[in-house]
Each structure stands twice: as C-alpha cells, then as structure tokens.
mmCIF file of C-alpha atoms in Angstrom:
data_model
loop_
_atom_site.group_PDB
_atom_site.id
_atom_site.type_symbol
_atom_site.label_atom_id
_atom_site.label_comp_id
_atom_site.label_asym_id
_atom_site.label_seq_id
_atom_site.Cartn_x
_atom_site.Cartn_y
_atom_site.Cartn_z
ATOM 1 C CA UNK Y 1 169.766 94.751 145.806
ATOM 2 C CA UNK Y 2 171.581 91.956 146.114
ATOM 3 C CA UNK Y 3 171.885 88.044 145.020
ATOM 4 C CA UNK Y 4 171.556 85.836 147.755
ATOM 5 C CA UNK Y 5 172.114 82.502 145.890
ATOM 6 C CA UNK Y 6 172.113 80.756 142.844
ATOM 7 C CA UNK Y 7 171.926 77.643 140.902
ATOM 8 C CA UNK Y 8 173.561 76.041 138.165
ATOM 9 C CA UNK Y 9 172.713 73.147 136.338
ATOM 10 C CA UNK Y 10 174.658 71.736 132.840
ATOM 11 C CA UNK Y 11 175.670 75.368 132.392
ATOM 12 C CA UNK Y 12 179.283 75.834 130.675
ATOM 13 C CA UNK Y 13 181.472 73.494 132.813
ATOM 14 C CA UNK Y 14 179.470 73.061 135.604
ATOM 15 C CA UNK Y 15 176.980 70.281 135.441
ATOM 16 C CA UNK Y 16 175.048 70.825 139.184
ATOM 17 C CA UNK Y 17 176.479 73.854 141.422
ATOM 18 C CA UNK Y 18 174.578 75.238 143.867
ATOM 19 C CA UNK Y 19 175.948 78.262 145.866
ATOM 20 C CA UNK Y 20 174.892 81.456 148.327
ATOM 21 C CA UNK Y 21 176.705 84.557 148.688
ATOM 22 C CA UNK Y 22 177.497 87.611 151.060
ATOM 23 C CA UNK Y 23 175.294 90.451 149.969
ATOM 24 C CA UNK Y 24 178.463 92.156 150.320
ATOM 25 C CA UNK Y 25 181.946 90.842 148.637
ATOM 26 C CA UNK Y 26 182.486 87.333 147.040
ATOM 27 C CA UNK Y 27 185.688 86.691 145.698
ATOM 28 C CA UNK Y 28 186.075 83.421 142.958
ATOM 29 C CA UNK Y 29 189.917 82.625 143.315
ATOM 30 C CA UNK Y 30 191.875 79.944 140.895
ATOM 31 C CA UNK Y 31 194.373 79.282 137.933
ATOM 32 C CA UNK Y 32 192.682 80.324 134.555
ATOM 33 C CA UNK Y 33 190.424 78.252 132.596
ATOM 34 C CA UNK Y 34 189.101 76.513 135.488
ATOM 35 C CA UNK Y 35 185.303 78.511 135.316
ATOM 36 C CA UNK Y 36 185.940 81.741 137.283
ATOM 37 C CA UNK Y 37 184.341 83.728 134.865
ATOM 38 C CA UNK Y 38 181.686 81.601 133.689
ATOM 39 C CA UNK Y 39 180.255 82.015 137.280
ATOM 40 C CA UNK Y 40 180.245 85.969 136.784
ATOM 41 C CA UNK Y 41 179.111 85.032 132.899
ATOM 42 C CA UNK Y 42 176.273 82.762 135.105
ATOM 43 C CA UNK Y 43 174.834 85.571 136.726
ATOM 44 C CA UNK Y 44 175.002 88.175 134.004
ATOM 45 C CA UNK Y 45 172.666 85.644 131.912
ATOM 46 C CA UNK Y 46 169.713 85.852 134.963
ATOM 47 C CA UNK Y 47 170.232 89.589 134.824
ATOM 48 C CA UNK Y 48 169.993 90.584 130.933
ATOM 49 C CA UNK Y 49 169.673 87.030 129.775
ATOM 50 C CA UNK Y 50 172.498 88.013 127.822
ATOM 51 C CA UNK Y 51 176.344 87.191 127.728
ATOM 52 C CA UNK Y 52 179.309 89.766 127.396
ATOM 53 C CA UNK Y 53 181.487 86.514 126.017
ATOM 54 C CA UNK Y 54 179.007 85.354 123.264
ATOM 55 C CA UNK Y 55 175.771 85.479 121.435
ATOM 56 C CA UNK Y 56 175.354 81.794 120.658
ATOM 57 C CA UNK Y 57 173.249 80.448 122.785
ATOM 58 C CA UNK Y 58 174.634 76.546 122.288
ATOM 59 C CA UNK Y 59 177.432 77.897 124.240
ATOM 60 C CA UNK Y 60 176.477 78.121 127.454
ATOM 61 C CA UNK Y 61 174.807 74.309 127.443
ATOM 62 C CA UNK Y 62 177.171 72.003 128.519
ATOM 63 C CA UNK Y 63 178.453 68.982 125.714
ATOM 64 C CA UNK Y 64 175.594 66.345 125.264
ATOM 65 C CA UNK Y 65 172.750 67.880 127.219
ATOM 66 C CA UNK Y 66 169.425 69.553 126.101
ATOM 67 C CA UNK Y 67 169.517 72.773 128.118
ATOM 68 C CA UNK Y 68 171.198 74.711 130.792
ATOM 69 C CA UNK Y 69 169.636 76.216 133.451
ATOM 70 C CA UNK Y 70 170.160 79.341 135.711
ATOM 71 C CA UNK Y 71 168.047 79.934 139.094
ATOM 72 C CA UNK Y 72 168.736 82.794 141.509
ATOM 73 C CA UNK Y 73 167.043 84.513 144.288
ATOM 74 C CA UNK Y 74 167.863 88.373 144.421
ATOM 75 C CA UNK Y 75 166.660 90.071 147.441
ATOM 76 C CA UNK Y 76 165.214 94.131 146.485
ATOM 77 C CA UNK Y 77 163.396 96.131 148.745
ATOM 78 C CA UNK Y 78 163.230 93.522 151.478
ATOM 79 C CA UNK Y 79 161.686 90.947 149.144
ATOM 80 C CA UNK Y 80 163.105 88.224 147.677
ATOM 81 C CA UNK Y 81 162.139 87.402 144.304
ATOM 82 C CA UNK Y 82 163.150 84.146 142.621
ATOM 83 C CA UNK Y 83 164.239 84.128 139.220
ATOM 84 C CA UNK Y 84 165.003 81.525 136.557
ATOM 85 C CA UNK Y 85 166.463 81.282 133.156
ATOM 86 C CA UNK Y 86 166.540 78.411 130.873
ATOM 87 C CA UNK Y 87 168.427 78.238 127.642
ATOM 88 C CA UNK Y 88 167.700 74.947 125.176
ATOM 89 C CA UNK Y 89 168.440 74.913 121.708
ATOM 90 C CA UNK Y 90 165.427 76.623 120.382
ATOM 91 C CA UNK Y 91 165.857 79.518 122.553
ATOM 92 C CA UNK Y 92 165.119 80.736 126.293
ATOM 93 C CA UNK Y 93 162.725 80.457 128.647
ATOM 94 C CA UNK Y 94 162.205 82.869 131.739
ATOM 95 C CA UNK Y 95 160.554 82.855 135.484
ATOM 96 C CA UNK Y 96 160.117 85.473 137.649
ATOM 97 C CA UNK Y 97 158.454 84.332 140.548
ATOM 98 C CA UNK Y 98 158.193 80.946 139.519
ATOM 99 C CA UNK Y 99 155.918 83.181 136.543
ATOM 100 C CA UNK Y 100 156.530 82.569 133.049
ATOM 101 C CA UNK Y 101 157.103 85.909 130.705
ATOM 102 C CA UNK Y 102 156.289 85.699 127.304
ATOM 103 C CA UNK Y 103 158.944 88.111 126.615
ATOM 104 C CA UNK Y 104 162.635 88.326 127.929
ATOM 105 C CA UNK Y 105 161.869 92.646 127.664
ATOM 106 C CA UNK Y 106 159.690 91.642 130.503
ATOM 107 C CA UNK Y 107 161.994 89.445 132.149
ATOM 108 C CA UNK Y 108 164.973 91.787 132.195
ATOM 109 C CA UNK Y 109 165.383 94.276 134.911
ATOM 110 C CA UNK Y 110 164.656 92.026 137.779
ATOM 111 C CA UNK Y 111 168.367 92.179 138.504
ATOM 112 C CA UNK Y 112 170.746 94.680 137.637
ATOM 113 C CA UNK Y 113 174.222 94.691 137.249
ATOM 114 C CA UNK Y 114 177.362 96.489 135.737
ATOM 115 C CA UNK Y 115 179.929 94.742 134.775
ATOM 116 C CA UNK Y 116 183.901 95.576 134.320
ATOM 117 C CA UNK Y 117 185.646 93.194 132.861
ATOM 118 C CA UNK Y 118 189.326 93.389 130.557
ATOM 119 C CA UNK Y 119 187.214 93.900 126.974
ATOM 120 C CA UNK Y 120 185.584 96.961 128.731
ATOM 121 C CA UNK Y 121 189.056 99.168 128.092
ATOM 122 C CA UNK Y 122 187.719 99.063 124.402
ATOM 123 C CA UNK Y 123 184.248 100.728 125.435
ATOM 124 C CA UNK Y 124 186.308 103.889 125.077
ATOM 125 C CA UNK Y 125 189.097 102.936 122.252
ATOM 126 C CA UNK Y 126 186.883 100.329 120.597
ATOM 127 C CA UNK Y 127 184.383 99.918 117.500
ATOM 128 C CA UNK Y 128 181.442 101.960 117.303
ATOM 129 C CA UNK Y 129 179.556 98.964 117.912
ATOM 130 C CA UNK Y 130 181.062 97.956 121.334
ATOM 131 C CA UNK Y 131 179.656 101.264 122.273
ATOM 132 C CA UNK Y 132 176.214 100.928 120.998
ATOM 133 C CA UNK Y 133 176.103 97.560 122.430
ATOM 134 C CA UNK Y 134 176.810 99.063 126.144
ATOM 135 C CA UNK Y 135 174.047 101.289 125.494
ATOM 136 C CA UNK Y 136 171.323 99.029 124.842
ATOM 137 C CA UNK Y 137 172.186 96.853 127.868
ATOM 138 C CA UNK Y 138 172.213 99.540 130.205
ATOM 139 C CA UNK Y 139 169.809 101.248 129.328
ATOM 140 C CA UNK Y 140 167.415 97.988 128.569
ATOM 141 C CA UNK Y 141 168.258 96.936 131.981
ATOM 142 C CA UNK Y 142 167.061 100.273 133.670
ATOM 143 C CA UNK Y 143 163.830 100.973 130.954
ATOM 144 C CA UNK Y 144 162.518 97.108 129.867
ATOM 145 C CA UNK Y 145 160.191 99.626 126.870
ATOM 146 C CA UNK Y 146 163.586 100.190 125.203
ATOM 147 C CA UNK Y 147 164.342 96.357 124.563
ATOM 148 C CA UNK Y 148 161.196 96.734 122.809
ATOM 149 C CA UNK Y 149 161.614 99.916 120.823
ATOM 150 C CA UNK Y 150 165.134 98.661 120.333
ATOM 151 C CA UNK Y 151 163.046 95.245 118.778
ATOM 152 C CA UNK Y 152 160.812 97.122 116.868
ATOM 153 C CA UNK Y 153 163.893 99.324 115.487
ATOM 154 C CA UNK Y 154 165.862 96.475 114.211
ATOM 155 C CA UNK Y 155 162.756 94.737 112.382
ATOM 156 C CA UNK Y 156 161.856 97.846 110.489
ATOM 157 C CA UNK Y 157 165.495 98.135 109.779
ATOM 158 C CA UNK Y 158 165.455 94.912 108.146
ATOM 159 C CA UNK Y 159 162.451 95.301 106.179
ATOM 160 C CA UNK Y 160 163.858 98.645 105.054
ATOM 161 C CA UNK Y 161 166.911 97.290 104.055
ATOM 162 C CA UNK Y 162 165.727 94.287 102.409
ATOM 163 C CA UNK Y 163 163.464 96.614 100.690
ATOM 164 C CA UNK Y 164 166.553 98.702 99.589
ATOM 165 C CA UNK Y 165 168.327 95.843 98.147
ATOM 166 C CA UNK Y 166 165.333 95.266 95.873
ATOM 167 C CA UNK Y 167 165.490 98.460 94.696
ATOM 168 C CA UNK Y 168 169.219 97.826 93.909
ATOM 169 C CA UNK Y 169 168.349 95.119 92.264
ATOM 170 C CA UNK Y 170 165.847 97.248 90.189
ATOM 171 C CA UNK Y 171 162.748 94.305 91.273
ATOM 172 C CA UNK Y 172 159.693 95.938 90.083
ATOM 173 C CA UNK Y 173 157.990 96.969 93.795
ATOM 174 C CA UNK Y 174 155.742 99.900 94.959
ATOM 175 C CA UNK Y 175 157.959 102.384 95.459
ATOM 176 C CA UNK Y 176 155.202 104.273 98.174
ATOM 177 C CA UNK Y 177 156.285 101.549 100.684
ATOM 178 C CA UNK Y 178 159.907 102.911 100.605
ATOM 179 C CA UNK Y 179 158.734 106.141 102.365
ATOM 180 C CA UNK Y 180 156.213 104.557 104.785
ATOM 181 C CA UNK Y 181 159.272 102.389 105.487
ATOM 182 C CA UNK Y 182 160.960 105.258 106.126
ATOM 183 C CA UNK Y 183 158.377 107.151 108.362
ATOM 184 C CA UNK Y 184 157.961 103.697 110.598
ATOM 185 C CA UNK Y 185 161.704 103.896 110.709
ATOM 186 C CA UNK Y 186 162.281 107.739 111.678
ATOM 187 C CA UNK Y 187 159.558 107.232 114.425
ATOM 188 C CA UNK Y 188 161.374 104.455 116.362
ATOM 189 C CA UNK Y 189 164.671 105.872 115.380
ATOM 190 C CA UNK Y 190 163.867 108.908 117.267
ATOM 191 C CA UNK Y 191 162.619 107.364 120.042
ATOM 192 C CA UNK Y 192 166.270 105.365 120.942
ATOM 193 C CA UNK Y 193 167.926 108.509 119.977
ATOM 194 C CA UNK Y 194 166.344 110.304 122.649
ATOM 195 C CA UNK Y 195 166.429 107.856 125.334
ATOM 196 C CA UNK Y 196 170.300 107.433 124.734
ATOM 197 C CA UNK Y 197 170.832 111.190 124.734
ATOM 198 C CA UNK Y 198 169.263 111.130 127.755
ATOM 199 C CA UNK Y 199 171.021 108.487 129.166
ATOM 200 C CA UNK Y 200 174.190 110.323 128.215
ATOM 201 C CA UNK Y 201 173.706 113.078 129.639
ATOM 202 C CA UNK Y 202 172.913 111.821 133.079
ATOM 203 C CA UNK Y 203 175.929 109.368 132.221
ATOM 204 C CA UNK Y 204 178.039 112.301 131.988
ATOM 205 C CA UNK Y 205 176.300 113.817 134.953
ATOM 206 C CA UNK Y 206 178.031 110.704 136.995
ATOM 207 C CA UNK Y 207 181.452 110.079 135.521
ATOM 208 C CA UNK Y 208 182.742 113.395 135.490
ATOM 209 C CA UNK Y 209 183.454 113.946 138.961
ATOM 210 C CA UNK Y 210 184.474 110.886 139.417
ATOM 211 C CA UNK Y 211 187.036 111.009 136.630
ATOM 212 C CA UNK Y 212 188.261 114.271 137.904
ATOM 213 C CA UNK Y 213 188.881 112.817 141.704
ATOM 214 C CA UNK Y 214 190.850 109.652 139.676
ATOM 215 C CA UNK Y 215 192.844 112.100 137.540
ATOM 216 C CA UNK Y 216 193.870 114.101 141.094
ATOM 217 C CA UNK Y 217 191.817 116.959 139.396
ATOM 218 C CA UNK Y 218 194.102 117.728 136.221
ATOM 219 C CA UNK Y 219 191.068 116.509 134.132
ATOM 220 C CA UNK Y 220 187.828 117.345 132.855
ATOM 221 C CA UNK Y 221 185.791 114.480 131.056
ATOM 222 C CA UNK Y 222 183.044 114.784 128.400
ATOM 223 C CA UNK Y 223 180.328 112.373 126.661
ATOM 224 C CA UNK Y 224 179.198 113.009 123.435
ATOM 225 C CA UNK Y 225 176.345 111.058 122.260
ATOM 226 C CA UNK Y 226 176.757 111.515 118.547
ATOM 227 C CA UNK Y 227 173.668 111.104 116.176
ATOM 228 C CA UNK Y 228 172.524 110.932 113.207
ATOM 229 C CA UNK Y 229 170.478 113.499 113.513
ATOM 230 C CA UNK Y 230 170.872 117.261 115.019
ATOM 231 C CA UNK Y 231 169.780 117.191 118.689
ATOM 232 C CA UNK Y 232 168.979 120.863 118.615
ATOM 233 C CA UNK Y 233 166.381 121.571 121.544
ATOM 234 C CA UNK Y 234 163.874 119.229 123.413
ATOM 235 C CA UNK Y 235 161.277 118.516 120.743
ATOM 236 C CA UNK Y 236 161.360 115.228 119.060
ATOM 237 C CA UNK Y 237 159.438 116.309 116.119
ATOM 238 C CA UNK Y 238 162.053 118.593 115.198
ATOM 239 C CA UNK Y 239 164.715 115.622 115.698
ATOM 240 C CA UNK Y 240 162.288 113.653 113.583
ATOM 241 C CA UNK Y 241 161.975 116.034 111.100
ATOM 242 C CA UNK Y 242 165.712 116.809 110.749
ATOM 243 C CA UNK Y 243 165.907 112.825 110.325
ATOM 244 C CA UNK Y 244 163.741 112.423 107.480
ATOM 245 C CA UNK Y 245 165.188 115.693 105.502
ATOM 246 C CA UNK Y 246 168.971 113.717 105.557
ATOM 247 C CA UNK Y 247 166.799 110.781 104.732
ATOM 248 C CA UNK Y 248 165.378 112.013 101.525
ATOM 249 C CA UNK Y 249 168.849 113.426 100.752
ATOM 250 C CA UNK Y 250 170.675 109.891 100.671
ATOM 251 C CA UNK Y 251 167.729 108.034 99.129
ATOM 252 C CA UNK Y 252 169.567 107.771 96.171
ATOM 253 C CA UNK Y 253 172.566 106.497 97.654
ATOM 254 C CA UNK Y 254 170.752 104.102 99.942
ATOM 255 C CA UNK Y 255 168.956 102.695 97.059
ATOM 256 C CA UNK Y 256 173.082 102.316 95.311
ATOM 257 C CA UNK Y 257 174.373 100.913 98.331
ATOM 258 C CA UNK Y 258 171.263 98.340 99.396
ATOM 259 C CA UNK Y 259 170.932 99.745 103.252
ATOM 260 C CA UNK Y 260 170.017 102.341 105.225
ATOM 261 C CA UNK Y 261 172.778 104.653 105.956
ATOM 262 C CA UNK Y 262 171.751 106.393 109.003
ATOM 263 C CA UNK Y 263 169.843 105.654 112.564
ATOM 264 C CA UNK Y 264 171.097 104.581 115.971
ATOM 265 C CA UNK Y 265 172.690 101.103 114.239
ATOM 266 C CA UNK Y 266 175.338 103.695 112.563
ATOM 267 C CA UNK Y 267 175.328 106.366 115.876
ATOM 268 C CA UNK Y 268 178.253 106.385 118.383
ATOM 269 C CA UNK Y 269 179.583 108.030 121.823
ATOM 270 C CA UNK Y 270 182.164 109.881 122.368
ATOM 271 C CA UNK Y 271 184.852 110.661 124.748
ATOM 272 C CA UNK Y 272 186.638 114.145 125.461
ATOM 273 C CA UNK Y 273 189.424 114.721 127.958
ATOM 274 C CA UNK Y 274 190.276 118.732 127.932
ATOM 275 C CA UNK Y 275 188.869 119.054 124.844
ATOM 276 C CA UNK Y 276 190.658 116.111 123.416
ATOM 277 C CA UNK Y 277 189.179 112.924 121.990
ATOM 278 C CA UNK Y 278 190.356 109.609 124.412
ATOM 279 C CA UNK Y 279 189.356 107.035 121.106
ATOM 280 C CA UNK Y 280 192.043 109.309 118.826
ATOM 281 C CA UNK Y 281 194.686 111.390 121.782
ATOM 282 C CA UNK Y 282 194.488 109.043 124.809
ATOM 283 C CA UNK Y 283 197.281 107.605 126.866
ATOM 284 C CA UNK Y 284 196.186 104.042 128.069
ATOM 285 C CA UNK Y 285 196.496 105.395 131.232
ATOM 286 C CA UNK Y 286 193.294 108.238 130.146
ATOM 287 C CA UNK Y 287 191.487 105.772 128.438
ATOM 288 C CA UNK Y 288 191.762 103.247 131.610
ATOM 289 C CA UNK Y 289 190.406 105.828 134.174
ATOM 290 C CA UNK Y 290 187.551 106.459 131.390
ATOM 291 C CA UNK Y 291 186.147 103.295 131.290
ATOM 292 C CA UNK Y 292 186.948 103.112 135.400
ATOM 293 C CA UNK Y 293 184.779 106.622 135.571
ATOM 294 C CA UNK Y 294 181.749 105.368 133.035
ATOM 295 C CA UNK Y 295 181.707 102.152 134.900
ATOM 296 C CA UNK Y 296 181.189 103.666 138.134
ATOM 297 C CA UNK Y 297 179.119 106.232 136.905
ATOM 298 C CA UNK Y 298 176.715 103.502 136.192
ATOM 299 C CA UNK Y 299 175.980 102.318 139.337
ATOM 300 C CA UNK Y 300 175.581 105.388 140.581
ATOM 301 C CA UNK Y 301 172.998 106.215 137.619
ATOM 302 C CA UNK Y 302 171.055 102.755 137.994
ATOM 303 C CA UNK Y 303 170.875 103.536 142.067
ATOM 304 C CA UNK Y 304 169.513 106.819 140.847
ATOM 305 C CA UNK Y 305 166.712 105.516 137.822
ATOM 306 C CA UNK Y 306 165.937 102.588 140.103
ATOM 307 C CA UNK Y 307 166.574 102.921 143.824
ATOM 308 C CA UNK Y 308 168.703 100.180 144.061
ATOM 309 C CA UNK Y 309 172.291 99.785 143.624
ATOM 310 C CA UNK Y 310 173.093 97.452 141.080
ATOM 311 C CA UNK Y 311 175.599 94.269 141.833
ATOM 312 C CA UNK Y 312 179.318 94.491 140.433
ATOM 313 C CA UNK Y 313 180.902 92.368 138.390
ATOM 314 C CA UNK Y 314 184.457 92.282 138.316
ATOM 315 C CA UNK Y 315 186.164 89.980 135.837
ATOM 316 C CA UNK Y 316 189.767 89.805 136.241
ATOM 317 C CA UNK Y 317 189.915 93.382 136.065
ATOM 318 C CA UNK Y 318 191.566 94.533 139.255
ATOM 319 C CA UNK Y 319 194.947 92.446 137.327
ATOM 320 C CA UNK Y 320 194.404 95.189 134.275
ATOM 321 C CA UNK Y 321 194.642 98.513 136.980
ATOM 322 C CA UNK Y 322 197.423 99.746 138.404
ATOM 323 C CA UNK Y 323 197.513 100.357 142.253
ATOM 324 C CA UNK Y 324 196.032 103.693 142.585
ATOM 325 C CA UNK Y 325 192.915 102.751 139.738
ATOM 326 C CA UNK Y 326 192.535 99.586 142.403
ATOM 327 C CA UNK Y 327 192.659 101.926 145.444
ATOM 328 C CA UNK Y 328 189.959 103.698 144.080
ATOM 329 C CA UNK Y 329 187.345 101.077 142.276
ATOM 330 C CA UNK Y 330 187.613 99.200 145.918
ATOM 331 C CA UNK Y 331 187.267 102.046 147.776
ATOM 332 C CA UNK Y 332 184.197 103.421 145.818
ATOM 333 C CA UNK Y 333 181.950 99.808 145.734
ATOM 334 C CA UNK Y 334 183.062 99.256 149.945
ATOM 335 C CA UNK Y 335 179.833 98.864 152.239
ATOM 336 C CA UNK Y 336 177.871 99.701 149.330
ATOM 337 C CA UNK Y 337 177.724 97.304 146.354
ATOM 338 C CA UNK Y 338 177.554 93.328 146.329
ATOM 339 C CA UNK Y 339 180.401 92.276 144.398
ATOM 340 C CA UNK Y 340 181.646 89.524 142.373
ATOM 341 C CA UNK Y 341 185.512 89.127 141.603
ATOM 342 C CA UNK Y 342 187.249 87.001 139.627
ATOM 343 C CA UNK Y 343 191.346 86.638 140.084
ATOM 344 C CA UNK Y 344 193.818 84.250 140.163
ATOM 345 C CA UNK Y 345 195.844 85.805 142.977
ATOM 346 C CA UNK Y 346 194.595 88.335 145.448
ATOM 347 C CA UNK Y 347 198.196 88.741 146.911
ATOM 348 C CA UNK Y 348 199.710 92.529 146.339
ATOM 349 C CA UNK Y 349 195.935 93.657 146.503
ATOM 350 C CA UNK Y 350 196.163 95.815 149.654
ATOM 351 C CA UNK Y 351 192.733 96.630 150.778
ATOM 352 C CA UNK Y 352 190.023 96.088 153.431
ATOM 353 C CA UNK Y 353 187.286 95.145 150.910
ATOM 354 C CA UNK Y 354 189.092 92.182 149.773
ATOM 355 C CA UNK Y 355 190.252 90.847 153.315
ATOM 356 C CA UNK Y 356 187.057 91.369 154.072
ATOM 357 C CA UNK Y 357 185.812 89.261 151.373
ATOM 358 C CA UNK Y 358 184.131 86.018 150.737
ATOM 359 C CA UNK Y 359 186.579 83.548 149.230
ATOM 360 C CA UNK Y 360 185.220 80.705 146.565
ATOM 361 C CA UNK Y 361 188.318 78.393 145.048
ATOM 362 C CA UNK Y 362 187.433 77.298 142.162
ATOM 363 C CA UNK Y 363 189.240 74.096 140.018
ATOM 364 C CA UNK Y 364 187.889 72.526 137.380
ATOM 365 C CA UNK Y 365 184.564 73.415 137.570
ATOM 366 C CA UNK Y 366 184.524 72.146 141.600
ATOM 367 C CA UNK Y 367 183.575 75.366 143.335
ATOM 368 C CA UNK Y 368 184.619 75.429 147.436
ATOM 369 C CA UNK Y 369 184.026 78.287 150.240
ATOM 370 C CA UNK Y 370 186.823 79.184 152.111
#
C-alpha cells in the first residue's frame, strides 16, 4: 500500500498544494514552523480522518475560508482507489471512490498508517488516556466494527452517567433503567475489552523480538492490557459476568460520585521490562526503544490483519533517537514501507534509506521537489 499523490486545498497553511510521491521514501526538509508536519498531519486526516495534533476541527481550515479539503489516491493490491476528505464547520464529509459514506467508520481503513512522532515517547510514560487513545486508532483502522462499538460504548456511557448524576441529585427517576443501563453497557464494554486484549496480545506477539534485537538481547518486553474486568479464559460471558458482579458492588459509589467507575474509558496498558514496569522503573533510554518496538510492531501487525503494509509517518522523530535507535527504525522500514519524514536537517543521518530518499523543501507553506 502506498500513497501515490495528494491534494491540498485551504488546509492549515497551505491554500492549493498539489503533490505525488515515491511509493518508497519522501523526505519534507525545512526550518520549523514552516508546514512540515502539517503535510504528515494532511495525510493522517485521509487515513483516520483524525489528527494526532488536535480534535478541533476549525483547525485544520485555513483563516477566512469555509472548508478544507484533502484528496489522495492510495494504490492497494494493484488498484488505485481515490479518496477524499472534506472538513467545514459543521463537520466532515468523506469519498471513497468518488462514493459518499454516510459514516467516517466506513470511511476509515482505506489507508493505513502508523505514525511516530516526538509525543509518542509518552505512549509508554504517559496518561492512561494517551494509551487508550492509541488503541482505538489502531485498532479502528484495522477493524472499521470497532469505531462503531467504540460509538455505541461512549453513548451508553453518557446516558449512564447522566443517569447517575440524577441519581446524585436524588431526581425522582425509574430506578429499573439504571440496570438496563448497565446491561447495554457491560455488553459493549465487553466487546472493546476483548478486541483490545486481543490486539495486545498479538501486539506483544510483534514488539518483543524486536525490542530484544534493539536492547542487543539484555531485555525481555511485556504488554499488559489491564481491565476492568478479570480476563480469566476465552468466554466473554464469563468476562461479562465478572463485569456486572464489580458493577453491582460500586453502585452505591457510582450513584455518590455521578459516573461510572469502570469500563474500557478507565482501562490501561502496560509495559514490563524484566519484570519491571517502563511507566514507574524506566530509563529514557528503555522507555525510547519501547515506543520504537510497539511502533514497529504495528506495522508488522497491520501487514499481518490486512495484507498490506501500512505507510510510516515519521515526524521529527529520527532528531529524538540516538544513532543506534536511527540505525535500526531505518533499517527495519528499507525496501519495505512508504515513508514520510519530517526534519530540519538530514546531515549526521548516515544511512542508505535517506540518500536514497525523495527530498521536498518546504518554506512557508511553498512546497518544492528536489
């Protein structure tokens, strides 16, 4: 899989851009703050019509217009398949195959891509939450059903919780909808529990190895996926079960507190070097070839799930890894994975896959091939 070209109009900074790329390295090379990584940000939006910068959609339209629009043609299996993304301020609007889909579930998928940018060293010593959001958009990207069960999730949370407050607030309601509430919830809950777990596991699976060849073999990585519920054997109904038991334990406290306590919104992953946790024990340095292993791991995973290798987004990130981290990442993606880098200087960067490249200079929002 790879992106042949694409097409930018009143996006961020650039107003009408029009480019085409090698389906093997491309290499966007300036000073800072002159749009490197809105191009990378550019063609992260046609893949998961989503940003890693920002969730406000104003954002991306540039100052004065009524939309921005993104238009790409990715070549998979041998076919080329157009794809286009508009973004106005009531929302977004997506083509695929010059096809409108009523729902961007449907939409994403069509590309796929992994992205390893500076903020990514906190998907290991981060929030919870930076965690749970790299789980949805990988695994959204490789299963389109679990953008919806992850939909469906977050509405019944929000009735359940707006239900909860009531109670808190001691509003006379029927207190039989708490419980079928809380059935709805345990169902869907379950459901993203398992897929992550799964997703985990075959995570794990990946970056293992991979961390053990970066760490010259004097370490052993884990992933955890930690839930709210006791993953004891295959059987969901057990998992569901298990979930509704803690459930009718904290019902009390939900009802004090005004919101549900427990699910995949509260869940997180974990990371174990021999034994130790990275988040709490880690050296920089272990919690840098983490988030190097996990990354690469996924493209390895999506070329597994969807028998394509994703394309790589590198923002600025070779800057963050020392020499032998670089070695590696470059070595691993060479003749195999169409890349996009962003840097301001490729000098001290000793490696065939960036000679190799395709160079784009980019100043103030002008974008030139070498």
């Amino acid at each position: 899989m790879h992106l042949e070209s694409i097409v930018l109009r009143n996006f961020r900074n650039y107003e009408n851009l029009e480019l085409e790329f090698s389906p093997s390295v491309n290499v966007f090379l300036g000073e800072n703050a002159q749009g490197k990584t809105n191009l990378l940000e550019a063609v992260l939006m046609l893949a998961l019509a989503k940003s890693h910068r920002t969730t406000n959609d104003k954002d991306f339209i540039m100052w004065e217009k009524e939309e921005a629009k993104m238009e790409g043609r990715v070549v998979k299996r041998g076919q080329t398949v157009p794809l286009e993304l508009a973004i106005t301020q009531k929302g977004k609007r997506a083509k695929v195959n010059h096809l409108e889909q009523k729902k961007l579930s449907q939409y994403v998928g069509n590309l796929n891509v992994v992205i390893f940018a500076p903020e990514d060293l906190s998907l290991v010593k981060g929030a919870p939450g930076v965690r749970r959001r790299f789980l949805n958009m990988e695994i959204g990207q490789m299963q389109p059903i679990y953008l919806h069960n992850l939909s469906e999730y977050q509405r019944i949370l929000q009735q359940r919780n707006q239900y909860l407050k009531m109670l808190q607030m001691k509003r006379k309601v029927d207190p039989m909808l708490l419980d079928i509430l809380t059935e709805q919830f345990a169902d869907v809950a379950i459901n993203l529990t398992k897929r992550r777990a799964d997703f985990i596991q075959k995570l794990e699976a990946y970056a293992a190895p991979i961390h053990h060849q970066i760490s010259r073999g004097l370490e052993t990585l884990k992933i955890e996926y930690k839930a709210s519920v006791t993953l004891n054997g295959d059987d969901p109904k057990v998992w569901k079960a298990d979930l509704l038991q803690k459930m009718e334990s904290i019902k009390q406290r939900e009802i004090d507190r005004g919101v549900t306590l427990i699910g995949p919104h509260r869940d997180d992953s974990l990371f174990y070097i021999n034994g130790q946790n990275v988040q709490d024990f880690g050296s920089q340095g272990q919690q840098r070839t983490t988030a190097l292993s996990v990354k690469l791991a996924e493209i390895d995973l999506i070329h597994e799930e969807t028998g394509e290798y994703p394309v790589l987004l590198l923002d600025d990130v070779l800057s963050e890894l020392d020499d032998y981290r670089q070695s590696h990442l470059l070595g691993a993606i060479e003749g195999k994975v169409q890349t996009f880098v962003t840097t301001t200087s490729t000098s001290g960067i000793d490696h065939n896959t960036l000679k190799q490249a395709t160079t784009f200079y980019v100043e103030k929002g002008t974008v030139k091939k070498s």
